[in-house]
Amino acid sequence: MKKIVISLGGSVLVPSLEANNVGRYVSVLQRLIQKCQIFIVVGGGGEARRYIAAARQLGIDEATADELGILVTRLNARLLVGALGEMAYPRIAGDYTQAKEFAGSGKVVVMGGVTPAQTTDAVSAVLAETVGADLLINATSVNGIYSADPKKHAGAVRHEHLTPAQLLNIIARDRLEAGANTVLDIVAGKVIERSGIPLLVLDGRNPENLYRAIVEGRFIGTVVSEEDFCPLPV
Ligand code: UTP
């Protein structure tokens, strides 16, 4: 069975606690687990950002603020594991070795953040490398990587395909703009480059987009890979 690591943004899975997408993800994952082995790294979303903002206002250092963010990612991960029931390994993997160990159960393995100064995108890239994934999917709130921020620039165009080196250039460019919403963090970009594992960035706000991409090879998004090929359907 092919292995797929999904980086599931907190703002995608839990845009708010009241209007969360957990149930919709469970129903899609139920169908996906027949086809492939799934690993999910859950992000912290708006709630993590609120905790981090409160911590900064209190004069708390950045690394400690990151720890608060990590706790929120794990809280979201716990919500997903609970909702997945028998489909998921019942514990949240605390590190990569543990994730690999839990995968032996054949169940969906879920984890959140692990260490300060990065995001769950970096965690998902390292996890993909650790378990030898065939594909990494970044399920986020935009349908791909754009030439400029599509929310600010009407003429921004979506990249259909990028090499890892081109992705790293974009990450470096975005980092120079204060307050820019970077596509992926630099650690994620570096690991994607060295591992050679293809990455697909797509809009995860509708979980069916993942099913269509993985099972039917139909998607709107950006593929990052060394060669100009589409790794889907797996
Ligand atoms: P996220 O990965 O959710 O950040 O981690 P994000 O970019 O805001 O992603 P979305 O909105 O979910 O898509 C939330 C915060 O938790 C800390 C960081 O502070 C990060 O901004 N964190 C997370 C870490 O320090 N280390 C990790 O391994 C993961």
Coordinates of C-alpha atoms and ligand atoms in Angstrom, one line a residue, residues 8-12 42-46 48-49 52 65-70 73 112-121 123 140, ligand 1:
L8 CA -3.8 19.3 7.6
G9 CA -3.9 22.9 8.5
G10 CA -5.6 23.8 11.8
S11 CA -7.5 26.5 10.0
V12 CA -8.8 23.9 7.6
V42 CA -2.7 18.5 12.3
G43 CA -2.0 22.2 12.6
G44 CA -3.0 24.7 15.3
G45 CA -5.0 27.2 13.2
G46 CA -6.5 30.4 14.6
A48 CA -2.8 28.5 18.2
R49 CA -2.3 32.1 16.9
I52 CA 0.8 32.9 20.8
A65 CA 4.9 30.7 22.8
D66 CA 5.8 27.9 20.2
E67 CA 5.2 25.3 22.9
L68 CA 1.7 26.7 23.4
G69 CA 1.1 26.5 19.7
I70 CA 2.3 22.8 19.8
T73 CA -1.9 21.3 17.4
G112 CA 0.7 17.5 15.9
G113 CA 3.8 19.7 16.4
V114 CA 7.0 18.4 18.0
T115 CA 9.6 21.1 18.4
P116 CA 9.7 24.9 18.6
A117 CA 10.7 27.3 15.7
Q118 CA 8.9 25.4 12.9
T119 CA 5.4 24.6 11.8
T120 CA 3.5 21.4 11.3
D121 CA 4.4 21.6 7.6
V123 CA 6.8 18.0 10.8
T140 CA -4.4 24.3 3.2
Ligands
UTP1 P1 0.9 25.4 12.7 O1 1.7 24.4 11.9 O2 -0.6 25.2 12.8 O3 1.2 26.8 12.1 O4 1.5 25.5 14.1 P2 0.4 27.6 10.9 O5 1.4 28.0 9.9 O6 -0.2 28.8 11.7 O7 -0.6 26.6 10.2 P3 -2.2 26.5 10.1 O8 -2.9 27.8 10.3 O9 -2.7 25.5 11.1 O10 -2.4 26.0 8.7 C1 1.0 26.5 15.0 C2 2.1 27.1 15.8 O11 2.7 26.1 16.7 C3 4.1 26.2 16.8 C4 4.5 27.4 16.0 O12 4.5 28.5 16.8 C5 3.3 27.5 14.9 O13 3.2 28.8 14.4 N1 4.7 24.9 16.4 C6 4.0 24.0 15.6 C7 6.0 24.7 16.7 O14 6.7 25.5 17.3 N2 6.6 23.5 16.3 C8 5.9 22.5 15.6 O15 6.5 21.5 15.4 C9 4.6 22.8 15.3

